[in-house]
Coordinates of C-alpha atoms in Angstrom, one line a residue:
M1219 CA -31.3 5.9 29.0
K1220 CA -29.1 3.6 26.9
I1221 CA -31.0 4.3 23.8
K1222 CA -30.8 8.1 24.3
R1223 CA -27.0 7.8 24.9
I1224 CA -26.7 5.9 21.6
R1225 CA -28.6 8.4 19.7
Y1226 CA -26.7 11.2 21.4
N1227 CA -23.4 9.8 20.6
K1228 CA -24.3 9.3 16.9
K1229 CA -25.6 12.9 16.8
V1230 CA -22.5 14.3 18.3
K1231 CA -20.3 12.5 15.7
R1232 CA -22.5 13.6 12.8
L1233 CA -22.4 17.1 14.1
L1234 CA -18.6 17.1 14.4
Y1235 CA -18.2 15.8 10.9
S1236 CA -20.7 18.3 9.5
L1237 CA -18.8 21.2 11.3
L1238 CA -15.5 19.9 9.9
M1239 CA -17.0 19.8 6.3
C1240 CA -18.4 23.4 6.6
L1241 CA -15.2 24.8 8.1
T1242 CA -13.1 23.1 5.2
F1243 CA -15.6 24.5 2.6
V1244 CA -15.3 28.0 4.0
L1245 CA -11.4 27.8 4.2
V1246 CA -11.1 26.5 0.8
S1247 CA -13.6 29.2 -0.6
F1248 CA -11.6 31.9 1.3
D1249 CA -8.4 30.7 -0.2
L1250 CA -9.8 30.6 -3.7
S1251 CA -11.4 34.0 -3.4
S1252 CA -8.2 35.5 -2.0
A1253 CA -6.1 34.0 -4.8
M1254 CA -8.4 35.3 -7.4
A1255 CA -8.6 38.7 -5.9
Q1256 CA -4.9 38.9 -5.9
Q1257 CA -4.4 37.7 -9.5
V1258 CA -7.5 39.1 -11.3
T1259 CA -7.8 42.7 -12.1
P1260 CA -10.7 43.7 -14.3
G1261 CA -9.5 44.1 -17.9
K1262 CA -5.9 43.1 -17.0
Y1263 CA -6.1 39.4 -16.4
T1264 CA -3.3 37.2 -17.8
P1265 CA -3.3 33.6 -17.3
K1266 CA -0.2 32.0 -16.1
H1267 CA 1.6 29.0 -17.4
Y1268 CA 1.9 26.3 -14.8
T1269 CA 5.8 26.5 -15.1
D1270 CA 5.5 30.2 -13.9
L1271 CA 3.7 29.3 -10.6
E1272 CA 5.7 29.7 -7.6
F1273 CA 5.6 27.6 -4.5
K1274 CA 7.0 27.9 -0.9
P1275 CA 10.0 25.7 -0.3
V1276 CA 9.3 22.5 1.6
G1277 CA 10.2 22.9 5.3
E1278 CA 11.6 20.4 7.5
I1279 CA 9.5 17.5 8.8
K1280 CA 8.6 18.1 12.5
L1281 CA 7.5 15.0 14.5
P1282 CA 4.7 15.6 17.0
E1283 CA 5.6 14.6 20.5
Y1284 CA 5.2 11.0 21.2
E1285 CA 6.3 8.4 23.6
R1286 CA 7.6 4.8 23.1
Y1287 CA 7.9 2.3 25.7
Q1288 CA 7.7 -1.5 26.3
L1289 CA 5.5 -3.8 28.3
K1290 CA 7.0 -6.4 30.5
N1291 CA 5.6 -9.1 28.1
G1292 CA 7.6 -7.5 25.2
M1293 CA 4.9 -5.4 23.5
I1294 CA 6.2 -2.2 22.0
V1295 CA 3.9 0.8 22.5
Y1296 CA 3.7 4.2 20.8
L1297 CA 1.6 6.9 22.3
M1298 CA 0.7 10.3 20.5
E1299 CA -1.8 12.7 22.1
N1300 CA -3.8 14.8 19.7
H1301 CA -6.7 16.8 21.2
E1302 CA -8.0 18.5 18.1
L1303 CA -11.1 16.1 17.9
P1304 CA -12.7 13.9 20.6
L1305 CA -11.5 10.7 18.7
V1306 CA -9.0 7.9 19.6
N1307 CA -7.5 5.6 16.8
G1308 CA -5.2 2.8 17.3
S1309 CA -3.4 0.1 15.3
A1310 CA -1.2 -3.0 15.9
L1311 CA 1.6 -4.4 13.5
I1312 CA 2.2 -8.1 13.9
H1313 CA 5.2 -10.0 12.4
T1314 CA 3.5 -12.4 10.1
G1315 CA 2.3 -12.4 6.6
S1316 CA 1.1 -14.5 3.8
R1317 CA 4.6 -15.1 2.6
F1318 CA 4.9 -17.5 5.5
E1319 CA 1.9 -19.7 4.7
P1320 CA 2.4 -23.1 3.1
N1321 CA 2.3 -23.6 -0.7
N1322 CA -0.8 -25.9 -0.7
E1323 CA -2.7 -23.4 1.6
V1324 CA -2.4 -20.0 -0.2
G1325 CA -5.2 -17.9 1.2
L1326 CA -4.7 -19.0 4.7
A1327 CA -3.1 -15.8 6.0
E1328 CA -5.8 -13.7 4.4
L1329 CA -8.6 -15.9 5.9
T1330 CA -7.1 -15.9 9.3
G1331 CA -6.7 -12.1 9.1
G1332 CA -10.3 -11.6 8.1
V1333 CA -12.1 -14.3 10.3
M1334 CA -10.3 -13.0 13.4
R1335 CA -12.6 -10.1 13.3
T1336 CA -15.7 -11.4 11.6
G1337 CA -15.7 -14.5 13.5
G1338 CA -16.1 -12.7 16.9
T1339 CA -14.4 -13.5 20.3
V1340 CA -14.6 -16.1 22.8
K1341 CA -16.8 -13.6 24.9
H1342 CA -18.7 -11.9 22.1
P1343 CA -20.2 -13.8 19.2
P1344 CA -19.9 -11.9 15.9
D1345 CA -23.4 -10.3 15.9
E1346 CA -23.0 -9.1 19.4
L1347 CA -19.6 -7.6 18.7
N1348 CA -20.9 -6.0 15.6
Q1349 CA -23.8 -4.4 17.5
M1350 CA -21.6 -3.2 20.4
L1351 CA -19.4 -1.4 18.0
E1352 CA -22.2 0.0 15.9
Q1353 CA -23.9 1.4 19.0
R1354 CA -20.9 3.4 19.6
A1355 CA -20.1 4.4 16.0
A1356 CA -16.8 2.6 16.5
S1357 CA -14.8 0.2 14.5
V1358 CA -12.4 -2.8 15.0
E1359 CA -10.7 -4.3 11.9
T1360 CA -8.0 -6.9 11.3
N1361 CA -6.1 -8.1 8.3
I1362 CA -2.9 -10.1 7.1
G1363 CA -1.2 -8.9 3.9
D1364 CA 2.0 -10.1 2.3
T1365 CA 4.4 -8.9 4.9
S1366 CA 2.4 -8.0 8.0
G1367 CA -0.7 -8.5 10.1
T1368 CA -2.6 -5.5 11.2
A1369 CA -5.3 -4.6 13.6
A1370 CA -7.0 -1.2 14.1
F1371 CA -9.7 0.5 16.2
G1372 CA -11.4 3.9 16.2
A1373 CA -13.7 5.4 18.7
L1374 CA -15.0 8.4 20.3
S1375 CA -12.9 9.4 23.4
E1376 CA -15.8 8.6 25.8
D1377 CA -16.0 5.1 24.5
V1378 CA -12.4 4.3 24.2
D1379 CA -12.3 2.0 27.3
T1380 CA -15.1 -0.3 26.0
V1381 CA -13.9 -0.2 22.4
F1382 CA -10.2 -0.7 23.3
G1383 CA -11.3 -3.7 25.4
L1384 CA -13.1 -5.2 22.4
F1385 CA -10.0 -4.6 20.2
A1386 CA -7.8 -6.5 22.8
E1387 CA -10.3 -9.4 22.8
V1388 CA -10.1 -9.7 19.1
L1389 CA -6.4 -9.9 19.2
Q1390 CA -6.1 -12.2 22.2
Q1391 CA -9.2 -14.4 22.1
P1392 CA -10.5 -14.7 18.5
A1393 CA -13.2 -17.5 18.2
F1394 CA -12.8 -18.2 14.5
A1395 CA -16.4 -19.1 14.0
E1396 CA -16.8 -21.9 11.4
N1397 CA -19.7 -20.3 9.6
Q1398 CA -17.7 -17.2 9.1
L1399 CA -14.7 -19.1 7.7
E1400 CA -17.1 -20.8 5.2
L1401 CA -18.5 -17.3 4.3
A1402 CA -15.1 -15.9 3.8
K1403 CA -14.0 -18.9 1.6
T1404 CA -17.1 -18.5 -0.6
Q1405 CA -16.2 -14.8 -1.0
M1406 CA -12.6 -15.6 -1.9
K1407 CA -13.8 -18.2 -4.5
G1408 CA -16.2 -15.5 -5.9
A1409 CA -13.1 -13.2 -6.4
I1410 CA -11.2 -16.1 -8.1
A1411 CA -14.0 -16.7 -10.5
R1412 CA -13.9 -12.9 -11.4
R1413 CA -10.1 -12.5 -11.6
N1414 CA -9.9 -12.4 -15.2
D1415 CA -12.6 -9.6 -15.7
S1416 CA -10.2 -6.8 -15.6
P1417 CA -7.2 -6.4 -17.9
D1418 CA -5.4 -4.3 -15.4
D1419 CA -5.7 -7.0 -12.7
I1420 CA -4.6 -9.7 -15.2
A1421 CA -1.5 -7.6 -16.1
G1422 CA -0.4 -6.9 -12.7
R1423 CA -0.9 -10.4 -11.5
E1424 CA 0.8 -12.2 -14.4
F1425 CA 3.7 -9.7 -14.4
K1426 CA 4.6 -10.6 -10.8
K1427 CA 4.7 -14.2 -11.7
L1428 CA 7.2 -13.4 -14.5
I1429 CA 9.4 -11.4 -12.2
Y1430 CA 9.3 -13.4 -9.0
G1431 CA 8.2 -16.8 -10.2
E1432 CA 4.6 -18.2 -10.0
N1433 CA 5.4 -20.1 -6.7
S1434 CA 7.0 -17.2 -5.0
P1435 CA 5.3 -15.8 -2.0
Y1436 CA 5.3 -12.5 -3.5
A1437 CA 3.3 -13.7 -6.6
R1438 CA 1.3 -16.8 -5.9
I1439 CA -2.4 -16.4 -5.7
P1440 CA -5.3 -18.5 -4.1
E1441 CA -6.9 -21.3 -6.1
Y1442 CA -10.0 -23.3 -5.5
S1443 CA -7.9 -26.2 -4.5
S1444 CA -5.8 -24.3 -1.9
L1445 CA -8.9 -22.9 -0.3
N1446 CA -10.4 -26.3 -0.1
N1447 CA -7.3 -27.4 1.8
I1448 CA -7.9 -24.9 4.6
T1449 CA -9.8 -25.8 7.8
R1450 CA -10.6 -23.8 11.1
D1451 CA -7.7 -25.7 12.7
D1452 CA -5.3 -24.2 10.2
L1453 CA -6.5 -20.7 11.0
V1454 CA -6.0 -21.3 14.8
T1455 CA -2.6 -22.9 14.1
F1456 CA -1.5 -20.0 12.0
Y1457 CA -2.8 -17.4 14.6
Q1458 CA -1.0 -19.2 17.4
Q1459 CA 2.3 -19.1 15.5
Y1460 CA 2.5 -15.4 15.4
Y1461 CA 0.1 -13.6 17.7
Y1462 CA 2.1 -12.9 20.9
P1463 CA 2.8 -9.5 22.7
N1464 CA 6.5 -9.9 22.1
N1465 CA 5.9 -10.0 18.3
M1466 CA 3.7 -6.9 18.2
I1467 CA 3.8 -3.1 18.0
L1468 CA 0.8 -1.1 19.1
G1469 CA 0.3 2.6 18.4
I1470 CA -2.5 4.8 19.7
E1471 CA -3.1 8.4 18.6
G1472 CA -5.8 10.8 19.6
D1473 CA -7.7 12.6 22.4
F1474 CA -6.5 10.8 25.5
D1475 CA -4.4 11.3 28.6
S1476 CA -1.2 9.2 28.4
A1477 CA -1.2 8.3 32.0
K1478 CA -4.7 6.9 31.8
M1479 CA -4.0 5.3 28.4
K1480 CA -1.0 3.4 29.9
A1481 CA -3.1 2.2 32.7
L1482 CA -5.8 1.0 30.1
I1483 CA -3.1 -0.8 28.1
E1484 CA -1.7 -2.6 31.0
K1485 CA -5.2 -3.8 32.2
T1486 CA -6.0 -5.1 28.8
F1487 CA -2.6 -6.4 27.6
G1488 CA -0.4 -6.6 30.5
N1489 CA -1.5 -10.3 31.3
W1490 CA -1.1 -11.6 27.8
K1491 CA 1.8 -13.9 28.1
A1492 CA 4.8 -13.7 25.8
N1493 CA 6.3 -16.6 24.0
P1494 CA 9.8 -16.7 25.0
N1495 CA 10.7 -19.2 22.4
F1496 CA 9.3 -17.2 19.4
K1497 CA 11.5 -16.6 16.6
K1498 CA 10.9 -14.6 13.5
P1499 CA 10.8 -16.7 10.5
A1500 CA 13.5 -16.4 7.9
L1501 CA 12.4 -14.4 4.9
P1502 CA 11.8 -16.3 1.5
E1503 CA 14.7 -15.9 -0.9
V1504 CA 14.0 -13.7 -4.0
S1505 CA 15.4 -13.8 -7.4
Q1506 CA 14.2 -12.8 -10.9
A1507 CA 12.3 -15.7 -12.5
K1508 CA 12.3 -14.6 -16.2
T1509 CA 15.3 -12.5 -17.2
G1510 CA 13.9 -11.2 -20.5
G1511 CA 11.3 -12.1 -23.1
V1512 CA 8.1 -10.9 -24.5
F1513 CA 4.9 -12.5 -23.1
F1514 CA 1.3 -12.1 -24.2
V1515 CA -2.2 -12.7 -22.7
N1516 CA -4.8 -12.7 -25.5
Q1517 CA -8.0 -11.1 -24.7
P1518 CA -10.1 -10.9 -28.0
Q1519 CA -12.7 -8.5 -26.5
L1520 CA -10.3 -5.6 -25.8
T1521 CA -9.6 -2.5 -28.0
Q1522 CA -6.6 -1.5 -26.3
S1523 CA -3.4 -3.1 -24.8
N1524 CA -2.1 -3.0 -21.3
V1525 CA 1.6 -3.1 -21.3
L1526 CA 4.1 -3.8 -18.5
I1527 CA 7.9 -3.6 -18.8
G1528 CA 10.3 -4.2 -16.0
H1529 CA 12.7 -6.3 -13.9
I1530 CA 13.4 -7.0 -10.2
G1531 CA 14.3 -4.0 -8.2
G1532 CA 15.6 -3.2 -4.6
K1533 CA 14.8 -2.1 -1.2
F1534 CA 14.2 1.3 0.5
T1535 CA 17.5 0.7 2.5
S1536 CA 19.4 1.0 -0.7
E1537 CA 21.9 3.9 -0.4
D1538 CA 20.7 5.0 -3.9
Y1539 CA 17.0 5.0 -3.2
P1540 CA 16.6 8.8 -2.8
E1541 CA 18.4 9.4 -6.0
L1542 CA 16.2 6.7 -7.7
D1543 CA 13.1 8.5 -6.4
V1544 CA 14.3 11.7 -7.9
M1545 CA 14.7 9.7 -11.1
N1546 CA 11.2 8.7 -10.8
G1547 CA 10.2 12.3 -10.7
V1548 CA 12.0 13.0 -14.0
M1549 CA 10.3 10.1 -15.7
N1550 CA 6.8 10.5 -14.5
G1551 CA 3.8 12.8 -14.1
F1552 CA 2.9 16.0 -15.8
G1553 CA 6.0 17.5 -17.1
G1554 CA 7.8 14.1 -17.0
R1555 CA 9.7 12.7 -19.8
L1556 CA 7.3 9.7 -20.4
F1557 CA 4.3 12.0 -20.3
N1558 CA 5.7 14.6 -22.6
E1559 CA 7.2 12.3 -25.0
V1560 CA 5.1 9.2 -25.2
R1561 CA 1.7 10.6 -24.6
S1562 CA 1.9 14.3 -25.6
R1563 CA 4.3 14.4 -28.5
Q1564 CA 3.9 10.9 -30.1
G1565 CA 0.2 10.4 -28.9
L1566 CA 0.7 6.8 -28.1
A1567 CA -0.8 6.4 -24.7
Y1568 CA -3.8 6.8 -22.6
S1569 CA -1.6 6.6 -19.6
V1570 CA 2.2 6.0 -19.2
Y1571 CA 4.7 5.6 -16.3
G1572 CA 8.0 4.1 -15.4
Y1573 CA 9.2 4.0 -11.8
W1574 CA 11.6 2.4 -9.3
S1575 CA 9.3 0.7 -6.8
P1576 CA 11.2 -0.6 -3.8
R1577 CA 10.0 -2.6 -0.7
F1578 CA 11.0 -2.6 2.9
D1579 CA 12.5 -6.0 3.4
Y1580 CA 12.6 -7.7 0.0
P1581 CA 13.3 -6.5 -3.6
G1582 CA 10.6 -4.7 -5.3
M1583 CA 10.5 -4.0 -9.1
F1584 CA 11.4 -1.4 -11.7
I1585 CA 8.1 -1.2 -13.6
A1586 CA 7.1 0.8 -16.7
G1587 CA 4.1 0.6 -18.9
G1588 CA 0.6 2.0 -19.5
Q1589 CA -2.4 1.7 -21.8
T1590 CA -2.4 2.2 -25.6
R1591 CA -4.4 1.6 -28.7
S1592 CA -4.1 -1.9 -30.1
D1593 CA -2.6 -0.8 -33.2
A1594 CA 0.0 1.4 -31.4
T1595 CA 1.2 -1.4 -29.1
V1596 CA 4.5 -2.0 -30.6
Q1597 CA 5.4 1.6 -31.2
F1598 CA 4.4 2.2 -27.6
V1599 CA 6.7 -0.5 -26.2
K1600 CA 9.6 0.8 -28.3
A1601 CA 8.9 4.5 -27.2
V1602 CA 8.9 3.5 -23.4
E1603 CA 12.0 1.5 -23.9
E1604 CA 13.7 4.4 -25.6
E1605 CA 13.0 6.6 -22.7
I1606 CA 14.5 4.1 -20.3
K1607 CA 17.6 4.2 -22.5
R1608 CA 17.6 7.9 -22.7
I1609 CA 17.6 8.5 -19.0
Q1610 CA 20.8 6.6 -18.9
T1611 CA 22.5 8.3 -21.7
Q1612 CA 21.1 11.9 -21.7
P1613 CA 21.8 13.9 -18.6
V1614 CA 18.6 15.4 -17.1
T1615 CA 18.4 19.2 -17.4
P1616 CA 18.6 21.5 -14.4
Q1617 CA 15.0 22.3 -14.9
E1618 CA 14.0 18.7 -14.9
L1619 CA 16.1 18.0 -11.7
A1620 CA 14.6 20.9 -9.8
F1621 CA 11.0 19.9 -10.8
A1622 CA 11.7 16.2 -9.9
K1623 CA 13.3 17.2 -6.5
E1624 CA 10.5 19.5 -5.6
S1625 CA 7.8 17.0 -6.4
T1626 CA 9.5 14.2 -4.7
L1627 CA 10.0 16.3 -1.5
N1628 CA 6.4 17.5 -1.6
S1629 CA 4.9 14.2 -2.0
F1630 CA 7.1 12.7 0.9
V1631 CA 6.0 15.6 3.3
F1632 CA 2.4 14.7 2.5
N1633 CA 3.1 11.4 4.3
F1634 CA 3.3 13.5 7.5
Q1635 CA 0.2 15.6 7.2
D1636 CA -1.4 14.6 10.5
P1637 CA -0.3 12.7 13.7
A1638 CA -2.0 9.5 12.6
Q1639 CA 0.0 9.3 9.4
T1640 CA 3.2 10.2 11.2
L1641 CA 2.7 7.5 13.9
S1642 CA 2.0 4.9 11.2
R1643 CA 5.4 5.7 9.6
L1644 CA 7.2 5.5 12.9
M1645 CA 5.7 2.2 13.7
R1646 CA 6.5 0.8 10.1
Y1647 CA 10.1 1.9 10.4
E1648 CA 10.6 0.0 13.5
Y1649 CA 8.6 -3.0 12.3
Y1650 CA 11.1 -3.3 9.4
G1651 CA 14.2 -2.4 11.4
Y1652 CA 14.9 1.0 9.8
P1653 CA 17.0 3.7 11.6
K1654 CA 15.1 6.3 13.5
D1655 CA 16.6 9.0 11.4
F1656 CA 15.7 7.4 8.1
L1657 CA 13.1 9.9 7.0
F1658 CA 15.4 12.8 7.8
T1659 CA 18.5 11.3 6.0
Y1660 CA 16.2 10.5 3.0
Q1661 CA 14.9 14.1 2.8
K1662 CA 18.4 15.5 2.9
Q1663 CA 19.8 13.1 0.3
V1664 CA 17.0 14.1 -2.1
E1665 CA 17.8 17.7 -1.6
N1666 CA 21.4 17.0 -2.4
T1667 CA 20.8 14.9 -5.5
T1668 CA 22.6 16.2 -8.5
V1669 CA 22.3 15.7 -12.3
E1670 CA 25.2 13.3 -12.3
D1671 CA 23.5 11.3 -9.4
V1672 CA 20.4 10.8 -11.5
Q1673 CA 22.4 9.5 -14.6
R1674 CA 24.5 7.2 -12.4
V1675 CA 21.8 5.4 -10.7
A1676 CA 19.8 5.0 -14.0
K1677 CA 23.0 3.3 -15.4
E1678 CA 23.6 1.1 -12.3
H1679 CA 20.1 0.1 -11.5
L1680 CA 18.1 0.0 -14.8
K1681 CA 19.0 -3.3 -16.6
L1682 CA 18.0 -3.2 -20.1
D1683 CA 19.1 -6.8 -20.7
K1684 CA 16.8 -8.1 -18.0
L1685 CA 13.6 -6.3 -19.1
V1686 CA 10.5 -8.5 -19.2
F1687 CA 7.7 -7.3 -21.6
L1688 CA 4.0 -8.3 -20.9
V1689 CA 1.1 -7.4 -23.2
V1690 CA -2.5 -8.1 -22.3
G1691 CA -4.4 -7.3 -25.5
N1692 CA -6.3 -8.4 -28.6
Q1693 CA -4.0 -10.5 -30.8
T1694 CA -5.8 -9.8 -34.1
A1695 CA -5.9 -6.0 -33.5
I1696 CA -2.3 -5.6 -32.7
N1697 CA -0.7 -4.5 -35.9
P1698 CA 2.4 -4.6 -36.5
P1699 CA 2.5 -7.8 -34.5
L1700 CA 4.5 -8.4 -31.3
T1701 CA 7.0 -10.4 -33.2
Q1702 CA 8.6 -7.1 -34.2
L1703 CA 9.7 -6.9 -30.6
A1704 CA 11.0 -10.6 -30.4
S1705 CA 11.2 -13.6 -32.8
Q1706 CA 9.3 -15.6 -30.1
V1707 CA 6.3 -14.3 -28.2
M1708 CA 5.4 -16.5 -25.4
P1709 CA 1.6 -17.0 -24.7
I1710 CA 0.3 -17.0 -21.0
D1711 CA -2.7 -19.3 -20.3
I1712 CA -4.9 -17.7 -17.6
T1713 CA -7.5 -20.2 -17.4
I1714 CA -8.5 -20.7 -13.8
P1715 CA -7.8 -24.1 -12.6
G1716 CA -10.9 -26.1 -11.4
T1717 CA -13.3 -24.0 -13.2
P1718 CA -16.3 -26.2 -14.3
K1719 CA -16.4 -26.8 -18.0
P1720 CA -19.7 -25.6 -19.7
Q1721 CA -22.1 -28.5 -20.5
A1722 CA -22.7 -29.2 -24.2
S1723 CA -26.2 -28.6 -25.3
Q1724 CA -28.3 -31.7 -26.0

């Protein structure tokens, strides 16, 4: 009977997905056919330019009904019922992050977050845990990133009791199996060995070091030596520092009854003891490491250059963030200034961008750049820099402003397409201490942004004298040379520490 039930569950889930795909195809086909029928008359069809297309105005964001409450042990819980599909999904946010790991153990948080799941639980070894989830077409995953720890589960409604119990076990009783730790370290060492394979990865990694400093928690990277310092006891200690119910937000969305779900949460998490002495650690201080200069990573095999230009930025909480987001819309994308000028008119770029990129609780970056031909590198850098200056000195047109505001609002609304996305946003805002009405005030401020606002924030927040320039490319093919940008071009050595030297042939 058990085997039949497993097969039945898998068939049901496959059938649901197949029906959804078929329905999506039918709806899309119907929409396209209707649109063509409305626009195409035999012998009279006139194609429209994209600027002539009309779109319905973006409506107000409406939050689905949800409930927020708190367990006696301090755990914050969000519940959001959604009965469209027989599925339940949940996630947890834990106040931790790699920014709190010691300098000599970079990689500790990532290993802890990974082996929490792969290492099994006290009750269920890794293989048994995997099998139990696979039999139910369910998932439980964990991770620790720069600024938070996460855990998530997904299950059919009929299996939610079992899967949620396993999810709770992983959070409360991880075994941190030694063999899984060694496997994870081997995989991370493999990633270190390959980290210079992609010029995009090189540019992104080294640019963060220039902006934040190579020892900053927001730029440092694992090395062979730091991984060798990490033991199973270190994972257990790091876990025990942060994983408490009074340091966690739990959110569940899907096909469930709230009263029954509350009882299940109380049963699985209610007895988890809080840590009354827990205090969130102070955030690392952030300042710009390099306040100017041209830096270069030589990659002789490349036929193009990867360019990054920028300086330290700000947070989402900035009162100017909505206007800066509109500024992003003026500069980027099809119809944006950088695309029109640098890529289309001057033909200097394969891709080009420039945007204010904030973070929730530490300064992000203003970052511009793209990819260009080796022999066009200097021209490309100058053209992008000129566009940064132009948005400070030349007011945007009413058409540019309208286009940027519309695209900004549309992209923001897409963050709330379904209940799961909305719940994730609500949890994130609470996690970082944002006001409950943040998303509504942001939307209203974007709508009220003026031409003068865009020019003002560009002048105030884009610091031309602090721009850092990084080029990853082929030194011999870059002509004119980078010395046309600065008298001193500073090379960056990306040799991986601890890499065995090739043996000389006998």
